Tab-separated table of C-alpha atoms in Angstrom:
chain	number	residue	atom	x	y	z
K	1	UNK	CA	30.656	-5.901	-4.459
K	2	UNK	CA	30.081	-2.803	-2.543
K	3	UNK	CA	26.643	-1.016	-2.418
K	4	UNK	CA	28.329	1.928	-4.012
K	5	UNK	CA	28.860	-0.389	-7.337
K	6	UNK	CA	25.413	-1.769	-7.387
K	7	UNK	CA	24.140	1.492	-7.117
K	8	UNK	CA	25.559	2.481	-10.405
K	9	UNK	CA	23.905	-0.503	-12.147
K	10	UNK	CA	20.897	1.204	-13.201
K	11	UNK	CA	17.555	-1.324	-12.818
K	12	UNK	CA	15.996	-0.487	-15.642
K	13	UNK	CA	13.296	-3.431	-15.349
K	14	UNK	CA	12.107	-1.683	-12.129
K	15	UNK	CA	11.544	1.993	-13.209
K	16	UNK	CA	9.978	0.258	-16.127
K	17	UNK	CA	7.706	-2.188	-13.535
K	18	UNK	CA	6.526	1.610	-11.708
K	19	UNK	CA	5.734	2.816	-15.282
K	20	UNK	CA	3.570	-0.197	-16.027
K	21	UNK	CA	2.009	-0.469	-12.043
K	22	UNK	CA	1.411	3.151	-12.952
K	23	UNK	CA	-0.572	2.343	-15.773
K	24	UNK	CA	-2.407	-0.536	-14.691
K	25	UNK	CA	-3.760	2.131	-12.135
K	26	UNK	CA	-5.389	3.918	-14.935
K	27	UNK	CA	-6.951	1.526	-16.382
K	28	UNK	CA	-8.107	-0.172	-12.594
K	29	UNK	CA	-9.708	3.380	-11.702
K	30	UNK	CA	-11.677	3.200	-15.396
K	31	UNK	CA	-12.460	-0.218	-14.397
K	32	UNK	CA	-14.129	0.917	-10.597
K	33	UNK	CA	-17.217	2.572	-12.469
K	34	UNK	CA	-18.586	-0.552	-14.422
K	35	UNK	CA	-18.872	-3.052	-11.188
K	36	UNK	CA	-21.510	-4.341	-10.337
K	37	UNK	CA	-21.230	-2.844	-6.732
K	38	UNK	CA	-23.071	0.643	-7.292
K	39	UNK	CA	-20.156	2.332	-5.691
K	40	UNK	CA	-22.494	5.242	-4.537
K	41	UNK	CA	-18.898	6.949	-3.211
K	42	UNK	CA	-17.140	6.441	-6.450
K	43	UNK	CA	-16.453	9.488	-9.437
K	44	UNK	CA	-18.428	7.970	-12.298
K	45	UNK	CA	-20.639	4.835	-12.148
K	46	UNK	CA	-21.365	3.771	-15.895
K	47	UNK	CA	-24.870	2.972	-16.849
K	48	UNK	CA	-23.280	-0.547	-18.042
K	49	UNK	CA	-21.788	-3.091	-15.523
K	50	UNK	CA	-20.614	-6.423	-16.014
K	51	UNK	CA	-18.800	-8.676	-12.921
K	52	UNK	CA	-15.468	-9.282	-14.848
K	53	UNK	CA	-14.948	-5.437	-13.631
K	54	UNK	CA	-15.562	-7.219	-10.113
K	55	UNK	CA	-13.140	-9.764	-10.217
K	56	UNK	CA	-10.369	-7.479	-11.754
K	57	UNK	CA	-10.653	-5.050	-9.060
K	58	UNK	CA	-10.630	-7.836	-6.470
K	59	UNK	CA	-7.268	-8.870	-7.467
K	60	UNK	CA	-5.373	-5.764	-9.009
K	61	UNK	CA	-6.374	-4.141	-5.355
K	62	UNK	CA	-4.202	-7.043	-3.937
K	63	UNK	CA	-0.570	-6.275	-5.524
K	64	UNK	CA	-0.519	-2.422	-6.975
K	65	UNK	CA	0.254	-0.783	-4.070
K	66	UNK	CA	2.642	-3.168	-2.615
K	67	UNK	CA	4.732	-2.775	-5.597
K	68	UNK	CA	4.387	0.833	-5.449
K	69	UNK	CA	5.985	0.580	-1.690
K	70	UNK	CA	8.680	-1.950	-2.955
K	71	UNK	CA	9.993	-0.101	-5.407
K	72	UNK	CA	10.063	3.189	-3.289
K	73	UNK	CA	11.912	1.339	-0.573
K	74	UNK	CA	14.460	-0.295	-3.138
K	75	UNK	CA	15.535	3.104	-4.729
K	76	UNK	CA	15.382	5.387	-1.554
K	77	UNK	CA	18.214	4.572	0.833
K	78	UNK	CA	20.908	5.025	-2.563
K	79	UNK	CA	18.901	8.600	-2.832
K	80	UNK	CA	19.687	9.377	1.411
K	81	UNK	CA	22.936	7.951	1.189
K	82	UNK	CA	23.854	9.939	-1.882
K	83	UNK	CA	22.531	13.028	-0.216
K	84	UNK	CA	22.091	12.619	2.873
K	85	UNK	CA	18.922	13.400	5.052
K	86	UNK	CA	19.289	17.365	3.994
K	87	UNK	CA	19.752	16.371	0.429
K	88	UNK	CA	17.367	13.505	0.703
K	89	UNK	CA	14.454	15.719	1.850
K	90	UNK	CA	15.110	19.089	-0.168
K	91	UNK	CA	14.638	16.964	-3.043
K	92	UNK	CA	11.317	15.056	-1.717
K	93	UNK	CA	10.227	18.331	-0.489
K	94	UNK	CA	9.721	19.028	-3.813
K	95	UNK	CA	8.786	16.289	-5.320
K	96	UNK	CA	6.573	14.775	-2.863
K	97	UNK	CA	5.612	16.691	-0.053
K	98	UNK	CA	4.459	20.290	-1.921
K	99	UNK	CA	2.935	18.191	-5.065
K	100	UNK	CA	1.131	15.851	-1.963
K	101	UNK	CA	-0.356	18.993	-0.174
K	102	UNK	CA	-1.425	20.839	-3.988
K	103	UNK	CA	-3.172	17.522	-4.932
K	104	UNK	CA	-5.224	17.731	-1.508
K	105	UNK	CA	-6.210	21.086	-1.819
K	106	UNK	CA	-6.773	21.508	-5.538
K	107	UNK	CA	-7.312	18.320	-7.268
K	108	UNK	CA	-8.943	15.875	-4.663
K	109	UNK	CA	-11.730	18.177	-3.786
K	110	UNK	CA	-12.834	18.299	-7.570
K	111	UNK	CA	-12.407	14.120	-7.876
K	112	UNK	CA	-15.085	14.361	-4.200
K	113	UNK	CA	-17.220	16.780	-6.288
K	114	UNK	CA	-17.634	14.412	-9.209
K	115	UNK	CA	-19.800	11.692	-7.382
K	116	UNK	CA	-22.206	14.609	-7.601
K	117	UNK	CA	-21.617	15.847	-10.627
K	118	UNK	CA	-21.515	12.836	-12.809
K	119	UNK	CA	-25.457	11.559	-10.655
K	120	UNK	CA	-27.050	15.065	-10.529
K	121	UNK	CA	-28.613	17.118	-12.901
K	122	UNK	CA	-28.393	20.318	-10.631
K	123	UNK	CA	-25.522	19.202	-8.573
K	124	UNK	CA	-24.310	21.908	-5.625
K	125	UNK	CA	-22.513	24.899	-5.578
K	126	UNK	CA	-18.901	23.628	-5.885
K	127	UNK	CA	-17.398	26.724	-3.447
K	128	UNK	CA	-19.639	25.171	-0.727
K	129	UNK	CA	-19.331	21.801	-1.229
K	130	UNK	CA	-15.608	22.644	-1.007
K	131	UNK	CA	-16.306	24.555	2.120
K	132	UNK	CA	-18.956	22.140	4.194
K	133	UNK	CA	-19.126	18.833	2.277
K	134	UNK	CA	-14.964	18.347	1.126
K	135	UNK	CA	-14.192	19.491	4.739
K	136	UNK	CA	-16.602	17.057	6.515
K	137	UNK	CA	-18.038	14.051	5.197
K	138	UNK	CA	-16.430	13.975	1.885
K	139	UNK	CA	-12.827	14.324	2.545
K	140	UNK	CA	-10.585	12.037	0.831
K	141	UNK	CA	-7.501	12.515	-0.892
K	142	UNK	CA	-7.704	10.903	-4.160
K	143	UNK	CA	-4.918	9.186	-5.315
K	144	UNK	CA	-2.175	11.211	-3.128
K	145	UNK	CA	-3.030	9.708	-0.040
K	146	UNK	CA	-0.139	7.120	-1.592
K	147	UNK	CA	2.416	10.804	-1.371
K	148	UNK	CA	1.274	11.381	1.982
K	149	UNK	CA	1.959	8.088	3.561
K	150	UNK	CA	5.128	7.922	1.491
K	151	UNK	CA	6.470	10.756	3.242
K	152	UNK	CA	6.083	9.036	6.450
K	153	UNK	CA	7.771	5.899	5.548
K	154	UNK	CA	10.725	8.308	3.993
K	155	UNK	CA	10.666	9.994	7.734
K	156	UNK	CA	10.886	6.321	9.248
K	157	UNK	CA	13.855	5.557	6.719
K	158	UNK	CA	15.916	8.873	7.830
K	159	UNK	CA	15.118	8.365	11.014
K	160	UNK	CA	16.560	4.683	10.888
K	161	UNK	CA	19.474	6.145	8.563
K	162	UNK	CA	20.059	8.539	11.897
K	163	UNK	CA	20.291	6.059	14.059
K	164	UNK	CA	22.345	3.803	12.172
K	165	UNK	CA	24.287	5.006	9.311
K	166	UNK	CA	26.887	2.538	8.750
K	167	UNK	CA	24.127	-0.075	8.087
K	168	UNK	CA	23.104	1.789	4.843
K	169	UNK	CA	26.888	2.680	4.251
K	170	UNK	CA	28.219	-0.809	4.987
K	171	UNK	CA	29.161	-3.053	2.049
K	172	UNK	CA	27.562	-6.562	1.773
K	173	UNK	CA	28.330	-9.707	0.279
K	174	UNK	CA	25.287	-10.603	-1.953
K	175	UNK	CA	22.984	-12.945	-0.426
K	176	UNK	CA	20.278	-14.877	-1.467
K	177	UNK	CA	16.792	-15.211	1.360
K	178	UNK	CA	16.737	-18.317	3.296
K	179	UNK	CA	14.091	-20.785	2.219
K	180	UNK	CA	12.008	-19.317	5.904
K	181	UNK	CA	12.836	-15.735	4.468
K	182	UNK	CA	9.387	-15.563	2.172
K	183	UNK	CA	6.885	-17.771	3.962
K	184	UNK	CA	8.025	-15.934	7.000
K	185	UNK	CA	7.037	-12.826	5.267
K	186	UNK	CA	4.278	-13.957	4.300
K	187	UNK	CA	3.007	-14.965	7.675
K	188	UNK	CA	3.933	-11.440	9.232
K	189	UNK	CA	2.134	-9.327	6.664
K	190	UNK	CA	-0.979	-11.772	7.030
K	191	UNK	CA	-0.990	-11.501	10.828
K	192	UNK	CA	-1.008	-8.295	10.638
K	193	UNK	CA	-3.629	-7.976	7.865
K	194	UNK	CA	-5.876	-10.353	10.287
K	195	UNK	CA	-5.279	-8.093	13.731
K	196	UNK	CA	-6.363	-5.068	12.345
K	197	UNK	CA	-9.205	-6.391	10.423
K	198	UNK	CA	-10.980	-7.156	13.696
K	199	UNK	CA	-10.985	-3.873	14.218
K	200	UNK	CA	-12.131	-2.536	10.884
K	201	UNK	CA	-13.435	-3.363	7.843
K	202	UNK	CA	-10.702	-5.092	5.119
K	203	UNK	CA	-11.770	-2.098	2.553
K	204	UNK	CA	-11.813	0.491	4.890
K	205	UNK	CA	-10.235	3.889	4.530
K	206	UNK	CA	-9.757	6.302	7.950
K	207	UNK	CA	-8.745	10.038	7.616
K	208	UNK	CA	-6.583	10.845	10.446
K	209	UNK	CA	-6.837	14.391	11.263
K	210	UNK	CA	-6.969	15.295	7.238
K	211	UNK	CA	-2.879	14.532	7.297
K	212	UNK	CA	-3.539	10.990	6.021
K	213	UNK	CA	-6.285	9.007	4.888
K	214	UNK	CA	-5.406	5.098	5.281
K	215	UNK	CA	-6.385	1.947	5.176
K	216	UNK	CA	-5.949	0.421	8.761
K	217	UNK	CA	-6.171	-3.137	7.443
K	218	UNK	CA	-3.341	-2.566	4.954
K	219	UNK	CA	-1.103	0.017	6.658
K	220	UNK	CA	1.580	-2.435	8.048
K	221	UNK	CA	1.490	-4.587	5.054
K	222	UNK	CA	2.336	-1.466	3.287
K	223	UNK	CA	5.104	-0.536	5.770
K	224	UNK	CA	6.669	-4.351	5.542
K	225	UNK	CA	6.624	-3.895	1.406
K	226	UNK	CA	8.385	-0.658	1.879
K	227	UNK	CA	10.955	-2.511	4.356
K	228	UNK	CA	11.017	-5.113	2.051
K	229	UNK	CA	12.574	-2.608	-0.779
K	230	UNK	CA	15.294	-1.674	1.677
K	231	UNK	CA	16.357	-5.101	2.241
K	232	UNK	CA	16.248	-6.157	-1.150
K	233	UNK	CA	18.506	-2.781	-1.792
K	234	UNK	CA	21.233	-3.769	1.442
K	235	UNK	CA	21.342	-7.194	-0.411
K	236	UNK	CA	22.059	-6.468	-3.776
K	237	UNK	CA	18.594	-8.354	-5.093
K	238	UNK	CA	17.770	-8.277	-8.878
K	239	UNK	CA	21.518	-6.952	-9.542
K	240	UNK	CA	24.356	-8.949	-11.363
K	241	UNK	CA	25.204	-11.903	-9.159
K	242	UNK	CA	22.242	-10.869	-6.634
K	243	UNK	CA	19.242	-12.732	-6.061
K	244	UNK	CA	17.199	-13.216	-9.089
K	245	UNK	CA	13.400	-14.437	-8.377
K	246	UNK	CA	12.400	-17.055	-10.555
K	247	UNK	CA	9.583	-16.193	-13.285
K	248	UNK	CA	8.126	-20.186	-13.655
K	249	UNK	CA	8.390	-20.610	-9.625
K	250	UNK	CA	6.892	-17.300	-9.021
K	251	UNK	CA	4.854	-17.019	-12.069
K	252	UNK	CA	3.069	-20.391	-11.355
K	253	UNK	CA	3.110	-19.788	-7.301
K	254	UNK	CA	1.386	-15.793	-8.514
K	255	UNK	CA	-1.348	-17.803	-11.009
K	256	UNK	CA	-2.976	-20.560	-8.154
K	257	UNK	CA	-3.199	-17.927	-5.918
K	258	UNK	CA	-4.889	-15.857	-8.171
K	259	UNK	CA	-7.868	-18.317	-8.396
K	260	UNK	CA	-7.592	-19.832	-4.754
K	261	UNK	CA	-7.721	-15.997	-3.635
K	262	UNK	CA	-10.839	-14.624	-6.319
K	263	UNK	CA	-12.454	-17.913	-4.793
K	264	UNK	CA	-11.977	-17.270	-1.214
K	265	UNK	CA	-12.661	-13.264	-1.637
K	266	UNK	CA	-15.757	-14.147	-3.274
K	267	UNK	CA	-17.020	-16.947	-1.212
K	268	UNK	CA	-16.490	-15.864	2.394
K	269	UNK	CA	-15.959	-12.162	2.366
K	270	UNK	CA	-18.375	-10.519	0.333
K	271	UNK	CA	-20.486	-11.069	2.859
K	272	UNK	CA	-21.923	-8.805	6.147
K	273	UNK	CA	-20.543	-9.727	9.159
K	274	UNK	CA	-17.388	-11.753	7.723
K	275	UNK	CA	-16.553	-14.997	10.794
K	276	UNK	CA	-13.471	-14.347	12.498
K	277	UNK	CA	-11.980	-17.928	11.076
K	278	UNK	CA	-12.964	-16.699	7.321
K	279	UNK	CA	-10.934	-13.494	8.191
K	280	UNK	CA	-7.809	-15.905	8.628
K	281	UNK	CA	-8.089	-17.651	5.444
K	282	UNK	CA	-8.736	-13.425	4.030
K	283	UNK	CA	-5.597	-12.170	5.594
K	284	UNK	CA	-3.414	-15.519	4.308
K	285	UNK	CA	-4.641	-15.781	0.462
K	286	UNK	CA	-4.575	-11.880	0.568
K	287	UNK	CA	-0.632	-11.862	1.589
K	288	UNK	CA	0.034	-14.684	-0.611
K	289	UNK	CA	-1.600	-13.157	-3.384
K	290	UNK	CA	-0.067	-9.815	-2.665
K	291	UNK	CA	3.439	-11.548	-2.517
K	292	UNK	CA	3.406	-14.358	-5.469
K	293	UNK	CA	2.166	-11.538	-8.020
K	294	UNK	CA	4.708	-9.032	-6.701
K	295	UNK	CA	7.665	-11.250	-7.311
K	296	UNK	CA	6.327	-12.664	-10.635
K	297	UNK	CA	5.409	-9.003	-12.131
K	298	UNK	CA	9.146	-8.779	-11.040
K	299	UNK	CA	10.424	-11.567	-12.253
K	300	UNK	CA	8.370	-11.135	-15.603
K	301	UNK	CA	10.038	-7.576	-16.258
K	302	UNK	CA	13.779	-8.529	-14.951
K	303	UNK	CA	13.297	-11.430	-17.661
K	304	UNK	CA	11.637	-9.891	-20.633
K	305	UNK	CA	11.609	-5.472	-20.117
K	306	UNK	CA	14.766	-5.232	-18.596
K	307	UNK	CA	15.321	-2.189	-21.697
K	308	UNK	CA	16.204	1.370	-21.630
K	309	UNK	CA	14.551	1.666	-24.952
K	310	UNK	CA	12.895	5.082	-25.528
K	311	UNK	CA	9.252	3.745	-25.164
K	312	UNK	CA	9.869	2.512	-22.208
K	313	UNK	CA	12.241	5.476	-21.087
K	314	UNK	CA	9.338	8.221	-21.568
K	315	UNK	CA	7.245	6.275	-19.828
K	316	UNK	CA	8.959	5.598	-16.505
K	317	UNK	CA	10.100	9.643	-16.911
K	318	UNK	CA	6.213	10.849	-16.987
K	319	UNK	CA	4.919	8.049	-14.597
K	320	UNK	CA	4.654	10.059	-11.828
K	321	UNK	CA	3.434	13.009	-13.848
K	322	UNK	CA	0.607	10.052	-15.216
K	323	UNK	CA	-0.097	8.830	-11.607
K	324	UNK	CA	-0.723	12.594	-10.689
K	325	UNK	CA	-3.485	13.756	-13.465
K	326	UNK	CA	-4.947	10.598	-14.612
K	327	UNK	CA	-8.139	11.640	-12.501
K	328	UNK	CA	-8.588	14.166	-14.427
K	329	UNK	CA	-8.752	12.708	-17.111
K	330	UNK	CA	-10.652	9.831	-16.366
K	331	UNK	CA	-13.563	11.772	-15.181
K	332	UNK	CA	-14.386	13.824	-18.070
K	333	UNK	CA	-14.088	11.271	-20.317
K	334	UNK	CA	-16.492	8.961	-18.212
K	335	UNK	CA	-18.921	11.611	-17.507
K	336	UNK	CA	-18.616	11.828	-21.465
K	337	UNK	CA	-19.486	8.421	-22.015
K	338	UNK	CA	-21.667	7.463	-18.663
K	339	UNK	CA	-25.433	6.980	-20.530
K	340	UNK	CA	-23.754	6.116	-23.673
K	341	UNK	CA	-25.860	2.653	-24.677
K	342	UNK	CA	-22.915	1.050	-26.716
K	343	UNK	CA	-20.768	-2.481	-26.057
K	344	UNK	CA	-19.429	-1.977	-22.879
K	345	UNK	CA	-16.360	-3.842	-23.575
K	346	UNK	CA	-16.056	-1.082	-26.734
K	347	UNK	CA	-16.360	1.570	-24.296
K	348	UNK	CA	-14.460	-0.007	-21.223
K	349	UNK	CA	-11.086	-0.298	-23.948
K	350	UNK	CA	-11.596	2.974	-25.795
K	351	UNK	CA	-11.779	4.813	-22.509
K	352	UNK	CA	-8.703	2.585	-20.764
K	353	UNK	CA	-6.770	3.981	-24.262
K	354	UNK	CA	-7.230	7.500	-24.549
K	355	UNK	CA	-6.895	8.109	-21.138
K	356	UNK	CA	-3.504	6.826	-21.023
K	357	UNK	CA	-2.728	8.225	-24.244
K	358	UNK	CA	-3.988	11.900	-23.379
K	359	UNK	CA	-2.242	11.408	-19.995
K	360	UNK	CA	1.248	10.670	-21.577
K	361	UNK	CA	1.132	13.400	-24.417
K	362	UNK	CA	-0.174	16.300	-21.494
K	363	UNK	CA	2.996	14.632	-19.358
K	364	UNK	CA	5.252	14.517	-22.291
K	365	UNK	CA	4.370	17.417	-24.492
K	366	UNK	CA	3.260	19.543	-21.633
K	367	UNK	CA	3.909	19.386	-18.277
K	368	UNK	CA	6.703	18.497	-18.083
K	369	UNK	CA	8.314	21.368	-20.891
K	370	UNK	CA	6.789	23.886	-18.277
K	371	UNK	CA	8.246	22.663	-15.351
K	372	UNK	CA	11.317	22.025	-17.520
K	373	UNK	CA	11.326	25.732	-18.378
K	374	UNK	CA	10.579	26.731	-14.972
K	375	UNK	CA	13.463	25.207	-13.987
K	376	UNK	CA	15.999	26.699	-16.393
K	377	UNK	CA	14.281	30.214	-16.057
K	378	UNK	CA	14.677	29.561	-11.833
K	379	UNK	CA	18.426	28.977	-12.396
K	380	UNK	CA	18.989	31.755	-14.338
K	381	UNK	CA	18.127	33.824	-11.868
K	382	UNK	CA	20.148	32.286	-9.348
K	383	UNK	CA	23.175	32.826	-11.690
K	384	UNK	CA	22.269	35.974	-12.185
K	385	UNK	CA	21.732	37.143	-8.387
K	386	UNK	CA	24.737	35.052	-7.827
């Protein structure tokens, strides 16, 4: 079958996977202000903690972004070889690169001035704290830094695509991975993992001259995830006939790793001044983690939400819209809530739920009719100049 063919076969499952990963990052950054941790950086830190909060963060941390990468990778190269590198970046000009640099400016410096905010009765004068403290020690980028590195890896596809085009033009037979393919995989994004966590700190995050703010420790992990998606693209994976992964292999595989990983995380690397030989066994349950759950979340939604249904339609069309205001959202409704004396687990749901409803009606009812009608009002002029 040529790559053309499979990419008309629309994977459904995966927009549908993005739409859920999407959500489960809602409810994740609810979860990050009832730990136990007194995250002094975080938005809002609840008056109420409990240490399931700890162990959830612990491993959703592990597997969201890597599918996040995968699933970029896997839908990009049809997008450049469709378009072509002009094509390909007008269109993530728009949709990643100006919405990437308006999140920076605009929304991440509000998300910094929350830690203040939500602890302070008279908290400071937001123009300087954009001014001095955003600009200095309290730069971050909320959750676009994902945008931001994105846009690299899609300038490290093109540039690949440059240099070889008839690789991403060049039917393939369908192949399944060799039985070395995964563990081999697995060993490279743990080596890596380890190397750079001599360095720094597993949790770390660097901003590099206010471009990017990363995480050292996971930044080629993230890269081989990406790479991953490209590969899985070139060889047909999760299509008719392609390779299918397995949801009681991987599902099983996904579940012991879960607990051998929480066990590990907890045991040796909570801890100052982590042993170089407990950074091993870190980096190894971390990329088997990262990799069983990935290919069982996958498995789980070729298998059973593998549906264009309009549900799941309207959410994968306003996921991105969701992953881009779900801040600001949260942090109202937390501040709301913060010295509220009530079951935690009573406020932990109710706030998981109306945040992701509020965010999908604002996304569906509107944001995106604006942009929708900026759109058609943008090419009526062109028609009209034309």
């Amino acid at each position: 079958m040529s790559l053309q063919a499979v990419n008309r076969q629309r994977v459904y499952f995966l927009d549908n996977l993005k739409a859920f990963i999407i959500l489960l990052m809602v409810v994740f950054h609810v979860a990050m202000g009832y730990t136990t941790w007194d995250l002094k950086w975080w938005t809002v830190n609840d008056i109420q903690t409990h240490g399931f909060f700890d162990l959830f963060i612990l491993e959703t941390d592990v597997y969201i972004m890597p599918i996040m990468f995968l699933v970029a990778g896997y839908f990009a190269p049809m997008v450049l070889v469709k378009k072509g590198a002009t094509g390909f970046w007008q269109d993530k000009l728009k949709r990643i690169i100006v919405p990437w640099v308006g999140g920076v400016l605009f929304i991440a410096p509000l998300v910094a001035y929350s830690t203040f905010y939500s602890r302070m009765d008279t908290p400071p004068n937001y123009l300087s704290f954009y001014r001095d403290g955003f600009w200095g020690p309290y730069y971050q980028q909320a959750q676009y830094w994902f945008l931001g590195l994105l846009a690299l890896f899609f300038l490290v596809l093109t540039i690949a695509y440059q240099i070889n085009p008839a690789y991403f033009k060049k039917s393939l037979q369908m192949s399944t991975p060799p039985l070395w393919f995964f563990p081999a995989f697995t060993l490279l994004t743990a080596a890596s993992f380890f190397i750079i966590n001599l360095f720094f700190w597993n949790d770390a995050w660097v901003n590099v001259k206010y471009l990017f703010m990363i995480q050292p420790v996971r930044l080629v992990l993230h890269l081989c995830y990406f790479g991953l998606g490209v590969y899985a693209w070139k060889h047909s994976w999760f299509t008719a006939g392609g390779y299918t992964p397995r949801l009681l292999t991987w599902g099983l595989a996904a579940l012991i790793m879960l607990f051998v990983f929480l066990a590990y995380r907890v045991t040796f690397t909570l801890i100052p001044n982590v042993p170089v030989l407990a950074k091993v066994g870190h980096a190894f349950t971390h990329a088997a983690f990262s990799l069983t759950a990935t290919f069982a979340l996958i498995a789980l939604f070729q298998r059973f939400f593998d549906s264009n249904a309009y549900l799941w339609r309207r959410l994968a069309a306003n996921s991105y819209t969701i992953f881009f205001i779900h801040q600001c959202v949260i942090i109202p409704i937390g501040c709301t809530v913060q010295k509220m004396a009530i079951n935690i687990w009573v406020k932990y749901i109710g706030v998981s739920l109306v945040t992701v409803i509020l965010c999908f009606l604002l996304a569906e009812y509107v944001i995106t009719p604006v942009l929708s009608l900026g759109k058609r009002n943008q090419h009526k002029n062109t028609q009209i100049h034309a």
